[in-house]
Amino acid sequence: PPVFARARALAGAAGEVDRREGWWRQALGLMPAHPGTPGLTLRAVRFDDADGIPQGFALYRVALGPNGYPARLELADLVAATDDAYAGLWRFLLEMDLVSEIAAPLRSVAEPVRWQVADPRALRKTDERDHLWLRILDLPVVLGRRRYSAPGTFHLTVSDDLGFADGEFRLTVDEHGRGDARPVSGPAAAAAEAAADDVRVSLSAADLASLYLGGTSAVTLARAGRLSEGSTDAAARLDAAFHTIQPPHLSTWF
């Protein structure tokens, strides 16, 4: 768990969740997920730095082919708290004798290993799907909790069939990336605010949730007809503010 906590800080990606003790016991094979599937086939490798401090680990299984070899390596988890640990663990897996294929589910869409191998074409992304869903309830609190990449003033008209996040809101982002979101009350106030704001957009609470972690583009939503621009380049400017260095990533089933 301490290595996992440091790895989350290194990655800087939104979307990851804490792992409870029960999760670790199941992942390590100490508490099988299904009857008859013991964790005895699970193998582990740990990366220690020059000072002997654990900085990463990988959990994997090796499944033999029809005739024994070549084998397929199934990566259950790879966690690295330093770039050296990440590179070292992947080198260990990729250079394992008699293994012809590695399957690595739940990895990031921006996995660095693609740029660490001599032949990037040997790596294939075979599946990409949504993993974490968000539901915004208290919009001012939610927008005030994250950091932003560009300053600006944004007038958001949000539709929510359940009413939790429905309404008009003014999000102000300062030069330090801090955001302050407040509801705009009353038609007259809304008109006045909208006239003064630089950026005006209309979208649903579901689409705002997809933008929140930085993994979806406002421009893409606008082209898909899911976001309406009320000012010039509104979607592009919203993207600039909501941009994150790393795409969101969730490596933990729950």
CSV table of C-alpha atoms in Angstrom, one decimal:
chain,number,residue,atom,x,y,z
A,1,PRO,CA,0.0,0.0,0.0
A,2,PRO,CA,2.7,2.6,0.7
A,3,VAL,CA,4.2,2.0,-2.8
A,4,PHE,CA,0.8,2.3,-4.3
A,5,ALA,CA,0.2,5.7,-2.6
A,6,ARG,CA,3.6,7.0,-3.9
A,7,ALA,CA,2.8,5.7,-7.4
A,8,ARG,CA,-0.4,7.6,-7.4
A,9,ALA,CA,1.4,10.8,-6.6
A,10,LEU,CA,4.0,10.2,-9.4
A,11,ALA,CA,1.4,9.5,-12.0
A,12,GLY,CA,-0.5,12.6,-11.3
A,13,ALA,CA,-3.6,11.1,-13.0
A,14,ALA,CA,-7.1,11.7,-11.7
A,15,GLY,CA,-9.5,8.8,-11.2
A,16,GLU,CA,-7.6,6.3,-9.1
A,17,VAL,CA,-9.2,5.0,-5.9
A,18,ASP,CA,-7.8,3.7,-2.6
A,19,ARG,CA,-7.3,0.0,-2.2
A,20,ARG,CA,-8.6,-1.6,0.9
A,21,GLU,CA,-7.1,-4.5,2.8
A,22,GLY,CA,-9.6,-6.9,1.3
A,23,TRP,CA,-8.6,-5.8,-2.2
A,24,TRP,CA,-5.0,-6.5,-1.5
A,25,ARG,CA,-5.7,-10.0,0.0
A,26,GLN,CA,-7.7,-10.9,-3.0
A,27,ALA,CA,-5.1,-9.5,-5.5
A,28,LEU,CA,-2.3,-11.4,-3.7
A,29,GLY,CA,-4.2,-14.7,-3.9
A,30,LEU,CA,-4.8,-14.8,-0.1
A,31,MET,CA,-8.5,-14.6,-0.6
A,32,PRO,CA,-9.5,-16.1,-4.0
A,33,ALA,CA,-12.1,-14.2,-5.9
A,34,HIS,CA,-13.9,-17.4,-6.9
A,35,PRO,CA,-14.0,-20.9,-5.4
A,36,GLY,CA,-11.5,-23.2,-7.1
A,37,THR,CA,-9.2,-20.4,-8.3
A,38,PRO,CA,-6.4,-20.3,-5.7
A,39,GLY,CA,-3.7,-17.6,-6.0
A,40,LEU,CA,-0.8,-20.2,-6.0
A,41,THR,CA,-0.1,-19.4,-9.7
A,42,LEU,CA,0.4,-15.7,-8.9
A,43,ARG,CA,4.0,-14.5,-9.1
A,44,ALA,CA,5.4,-11.3,-7.8
A,45,VAL,CA,8.5,-9.2,-8.5
A,46,ARG,CA,9.7,-6.2,-6.5
A,47,PHE,CA,11.9,-3.3,-7.5
A,48,ASP,CA,14.1,-1.8,-4.9
A,49,ASP,CA,16.2,1.4,-5.4
A,50,ALA,CA,19.9,1.8,-4.6
A,51,ASP,CA,19.1,2.4,-1.0
A,52,GLY,CA,17.1,-0.8,-0.7
A,53,ILE,CA,13.7,0.9,-0.5
A,54,PRO,CA,10.9,-0.8,-2.4
A,55,GLN,CA,9.7,1.5,-5.2
A,56,GLY,CA,7.5,-0.8,-7.3
A,57,PHE,CA,6.1,-4.3,-7.9
A,58,ALA,CA,4.4,-6.4,-10.5
A,59,LEU,CA,2.0,-9.3,-10.0
A,60,TYR,CA,1.6,-11.7,-12.9
A,61,ARG,CA,0.8,-15.2,-14.0
A,62,VAL,CA,2.4,-17.3,-16.7
A,63,ALA,CA,0.0,-19.5,-18.8
A,64,LEU,CA,1.7,-22.2,-20.8
A,65,GLY,CA,0.8,-22.8,-24.5
A,66,PRO,CA,-0.8,-26.0,-25.9
A,67,ASN,CA,2.6,-27.6,-26.1
A,68,GLY,CA,4.1,-26.0,-23.0
A,69,TYR,CA,5.8,-23.1,-24.8
A,70,PRO,CA,5.7,-20.4,-25.9
A,71,ALA,CA,3.9,-19.0,-22.9
A,72,ARG,CA,1.6,-16.1,-22.3
A,73,LEU,CA,2.2,-13.7,-19.4
A,74,GLU,CA,-0.9,-12.2,-17.8
A,75,LEU,CA,-0.1,-9.0,-15.9
A,76,ALA,CA,-2.4,-8.6,-12.9
A,77,ASP,CA,-0.9,-5.4,-11.6
A,78,LEU,CA,2.2,-3.2,-12.1
A,79,VAL,CA,2.7,-0.3,-9.7
A,80,ALA,CA,5.8,2.0,-9.8
A,81,ALA,CA,6.6,4.9,-7.5
A,82,THR,CA,9.6,6.0,-9.6
A,83,ASP,CA,10.4,6.1,-13.3
A,84,ASP,CA,13.3,3.8,-12.7
A,85,ALA,CA,11.0,1.3,-11.1
A,86,TYR,CA,8.5,1.5,-14.0
A,87,ALA,CA,11.3,0.9,-16.6
A,88,GLY,CA,12.9,-1.9,-14.5
A,89,LEU,CA,9.7,-3.8,-14.0
A,90,TRP,CA,8.7,-3.7,-17.6
A,91,ARG,CA,12.2,-4.7,-18.7
A,92,PHE,CA,11.9,-7.7,-16.4
A,93,LEU,CA,8.6,-8.8,-17.9
A,94,LEU,CA,9.5,-8.1,-21.5
A,95,GLU,CA,12.7,-10.0,-21.4
A,96,MET,CA,11.3,-13.1,-19.6
A,97,ASP,CA,12.5,-16.3,-21.4
A,98,LEU,CA,10.0,-18.4,-23.4
A,99,VAL,CA,7.2,-15.8,-23.1
A,100,SER,CA,5.8,-14.7,-26.5
A,101,GLU,CA,3.0,-12.5,-25.4
A,102,ILE,CA,2.1,-10.2,-22.5
A,103,ALA,CA,-1.5,-9.2,-21.8
A,104,ALA,CA,-1.8,-6.1,-19.6
A,105,PRO,CA,-5.3,-5.0,-18.8
A,106,LEU,CA,-6.4,-1.8,-17.0
A,107,ARG,CA,-3.3,0.1,-18.2
A,108,SER,CA,-3.4,3.9,-18.9
A,109,VAL,CA,-4.1,5.2,-22.4
A,110,ALA,CA,-0.9,7.1,-22.1
A,111,GLU,CA,1.3,4.2,-21.0
A,112,PRO,CA,5.1,5.2,-21.3
A,113,VAL,CA,6.2,1.6,-22.1
A,114,ARG,CA,5.2,2.1,-25.7
A,115,TRP,CA,8.0,4.6,-26.0
A,116,GLN,CA,10.5,2.5,-24.1
A,117,VAL,CA,10.6,-0.5,-26.4
A,118,ALA,CA,12.7,-0.7,-29.6
A,119,ASP,CA,9.7,-1.7,-31.7
A,120,PRO,CA,6.5,0.2,-30.7
A,121,ARG,CA,4.5,-1.7,-33.3
A,122,ALA,CA,5.0,-4.9,-31.1
A,123,LEU,CA,2.6,-3.3,-28.6
A,124,ARG,CA,-1.1,-3.3,-29.6
A,125,LYS,CA,-4.0,-1.7,-27.8
A,126,THR,CA,-6.7,-4.3,-28.2
A,127,ASP,CA,-9.5,-2.7,-26.1
A,128,GLU,CA,-10.4,0.7,-24.6
A,129,ARG,CA,-13.5,1.3,-22.5
A,130,ASP,CA,-14.9,3.5,-19.8
A,131,HIS,CA,-14.2,2.4,-16.3
A,132,LEU,CA,-15.1,5.1,-13.8
A,133,TRP,CA,-18.4,7.0,-14.0
A,134,LEU,CA,-19.0,10.3,-12.2
A,135,ARG,CA,-22.2,11.8,-11.0
A,136,ILE,CA,-22.0,15.5,-10.0
A,137,LEU,CA,-24.4,16.4,-7.1
A,138,ASP,CA,-23.1,19.7,-5.7
A,139,LEU,CA,-21.6,21.5,-8.7
A,140,PRO,CA,-20.0,24.5,-6.9
A,141,VAL,CA,-18.2,22.2,-4.5
A,142,VAL,CA,-17.0,19.8,-7.2
A,143,LEU,CA,-15.7,22.6,-9.5
A,144,GLY,CA,-14.1,24.3,-6.6
A,145,ARG,CA,-12.1,21.2,-5.6
A,146,ARG,CA,-10.0,20.7,-8.7
A,147,ARG,CA,-7.2,22.7,-10.2
A,148,TYR,CA,-7.3,24.3,-13.7
A,149,SER,CA,-4.7,24.8,-16.4
A,150,ALA,CA,-5.8,28.2,-17.7
A,151,PRO,CA,-7.5,31.2,-16.1
A,152,GLY,CA,-10.8,32.6,-17.2
A,153,THR,CA,-14.4,33.2,-16.4
A,154,PHE,CA,-16.9,30.6,-17.5
A,155,HIS,CA,-20.7,30.9,-17.5
A,156,LEU,CA,-22.1,27.3,-17.4
A,157,THR,CA,-25.7,26.5,-18.2
A,158,VAL,CA,-26.1,23.0,-16.9
A,159,SER,CA,-29.1,20.7,-17.4
A,160,ASP,CA,-29.8,17.9,-15.0
A,161,ASP,CA,-33.0,15.8,-15.2
A,162,LEU,CA,-32.7,14.9,-11.5
A,163,GLY,CA,-32.2,18.6,-10.5
A,164,PHE,CA,-29.0,18.1,-8.4
A,165,ALA,CA,-26.7,20.1,-10.7
A,166,ASP,CA,-29.3,22.0,-12.8
A,167,GLY,CA,-29.0,25.7,-13.2
A,168,GLU,CA,-26.6,28.5,-14.3
A,169,PHE,CA,-23.2,28.8,-12.7
A,170,ARG,CA,-20.2,31.2,-12.9
A,171,LEU,CA,-16.8,29.5,-12.6
A,172,THR,CA,-13.9,31.9,-12.1
A,173,VAL,CA,-10.4,30.5,-12.4
A,174,ASP,CA,-7.4,32.6,-11.2
A,175,GLU,CA,-3.9,32.7,-12.5
A,176,HIS,CA,-2.9,30.0,-10.0
A,177,GLY,CA,-5.4,27.5,-11.3
A,178,ARG,CA,-7.8,27.9,-8.4
A,179,GLY,CA,-11.5,27.8,-9.2
A,180,ASP,CA,-14.5,29.3,-7.5
A,181,ALA,CA,-18.0,28.3,-8.8
A,182,ARG,CA,-21.2,30.0,-7.7
A,183,PRO,CA,-24.8,29.7,-8.8
A,184,VAL,CA,-26.2,32.6,-10.8
A,185,SER,CA,-29.6,33.4,-9.3
A,186,GLY,CA,-32.5,35.0,-11.1
A,187,PRO,CA,-33.1,35.7,-14.8
A,188,ALA,CA,-31.8,39.3,-14.5
A,189,ALA,CA,-28.6,38.3,-12.7
A,190,ALA,CA,-28.1,35.5,-15.2
A,191,ALA,CA,-28.3,37.9,-18.2
A,192,ALA,CA,-25.9,40.4,-16.5
A,193,GLU,CA,-23.4,37.7,-15.7
A,194,ALA,CA,-23.6,36.2,-19.2
A,195,ALA,CA,-23.0,39.5,-20.8
A,196,ALA,CA,-19.8,40.0,-18.8
A,197,ASP,CA,-18.4,36.5,-19.0
A,198,ASP,CA,-15.7,35.6,-21.5
A,199,VAL,CA,-16.9,32.0,-22.0
A,200,ARG,CA,-20.5,30.7,-22.2
A,201,VAL,CA,-21.4,27.1,-22.7
A,202,SER,CA,-24.5,24.9,-22.2
A,203,LEU,CA,-24.2,21.2,-21.5
A,204,SER,CA,-25.7,18.4,-19.4
A,205,ALA,CA,-24.5,17.3,-16.0
A,206,ALA,CA,-23.4,14.0,-17.5
A,207,ASP,CA,-21.2,15.8,-20.1
A,208,LEU,CA,-19.7,18.1,-17.5
A,209,ALA,CA,-18.8,15.0,-15.4
A,210,SER,CA,-17.0,13.6,-18.5
A,211,LEU,CA,-15.0,16.8,-18.7
A,212,TYR,CA,-14.2,17.0,-15.0
A,213,LEU,CA,-11.3,14.5,-14.9
A,214,GLY,CA,-9.7,15.9,-18.1
A,215,GLY,CA,-10.2,12.8,-20.2
A,216,THR,CA,-12.8,14.2,-22.6
A,217,SER,CA,-12.5,17.2,-24.9
A,218,ALA,CA,-15.1,20.0,-24.9
A,219,VAL,CA,-14.4,20.5,-28.6
A,220,THR,CA,-15.3,16.9,-29.3
A,221,LEU,CA,-18.5,17.2,-27.3
A,222,ALA,CA,-19.4,20.4,-29.2
A,223,ARG,CA,-18.9,18.6,-32.5
A,224,ALA,CA,-21.0,15.8,-31.3
A,225,GLY,CA,-23.8,18.2,-30.5
A,226,ARG,CA,-23.6,17.6,-26.8
A,227,LEU,CA,-22.3,21.0,-25.8
A,228,SER,CA,-23.5,24.4,-27.1
A,229,GLU,CA,-21.2,27.4,-27.4
A,230,GLY,CA,-22.5,30.8,-26.4
A,231,SER,CA,-19.3,32.7,-27.2
A,232,THR,CA,-16.5,32.5,-29.7
A,233,ASP,CA,-14.1,29.5,-29.2
A,234,ALA,CA,-15.9,28.7,-25.9
A,235,ALA,CA,-15.2,24.9,-26.2
A,236,ALA,CA,-11.5,25.4,-26.9
A,237,ARG,CA,-11.2,27.8,-24.0
A,238,LEU,CA,-13.0,25.4,-21.7
A,239,ASP,CA,-10.6,22.7,-22.9
A,240,ALA,CA,-7.6,24.9,-22.0
A,241,ALA,CA,-8.9,25.3,-18.5
A,242,PHE,CA,-9.9,21.7,-17.9
A,243,HIS,CA,-6.8,20.2,-19.5
A,244,THR,CA,-4.7,17.8,-17.3
A,245,ILE,CA,-1.1,16.7,-17.9
A,246,GLN,CA,-2.1,13.1,-17.6
A,247,PRO,CA,-5.3,11.5,-18.8
A,248,PRO,CA,-7.5,10.0,-16.0
A,249,HIS,CA,-6.7,6.4,-15.1
A,250,LEU,CA,-8.3,3.8,-12.9
A,251,SER,CA,-6.3,0.6,-12.4
A,252,THR,CA,-8.5,-0.8,-9.6
A,253,TRP,CA,-11.7,-2.8,-9.9
A,254,PHE,CA,-14.2,-2.1,-7.2
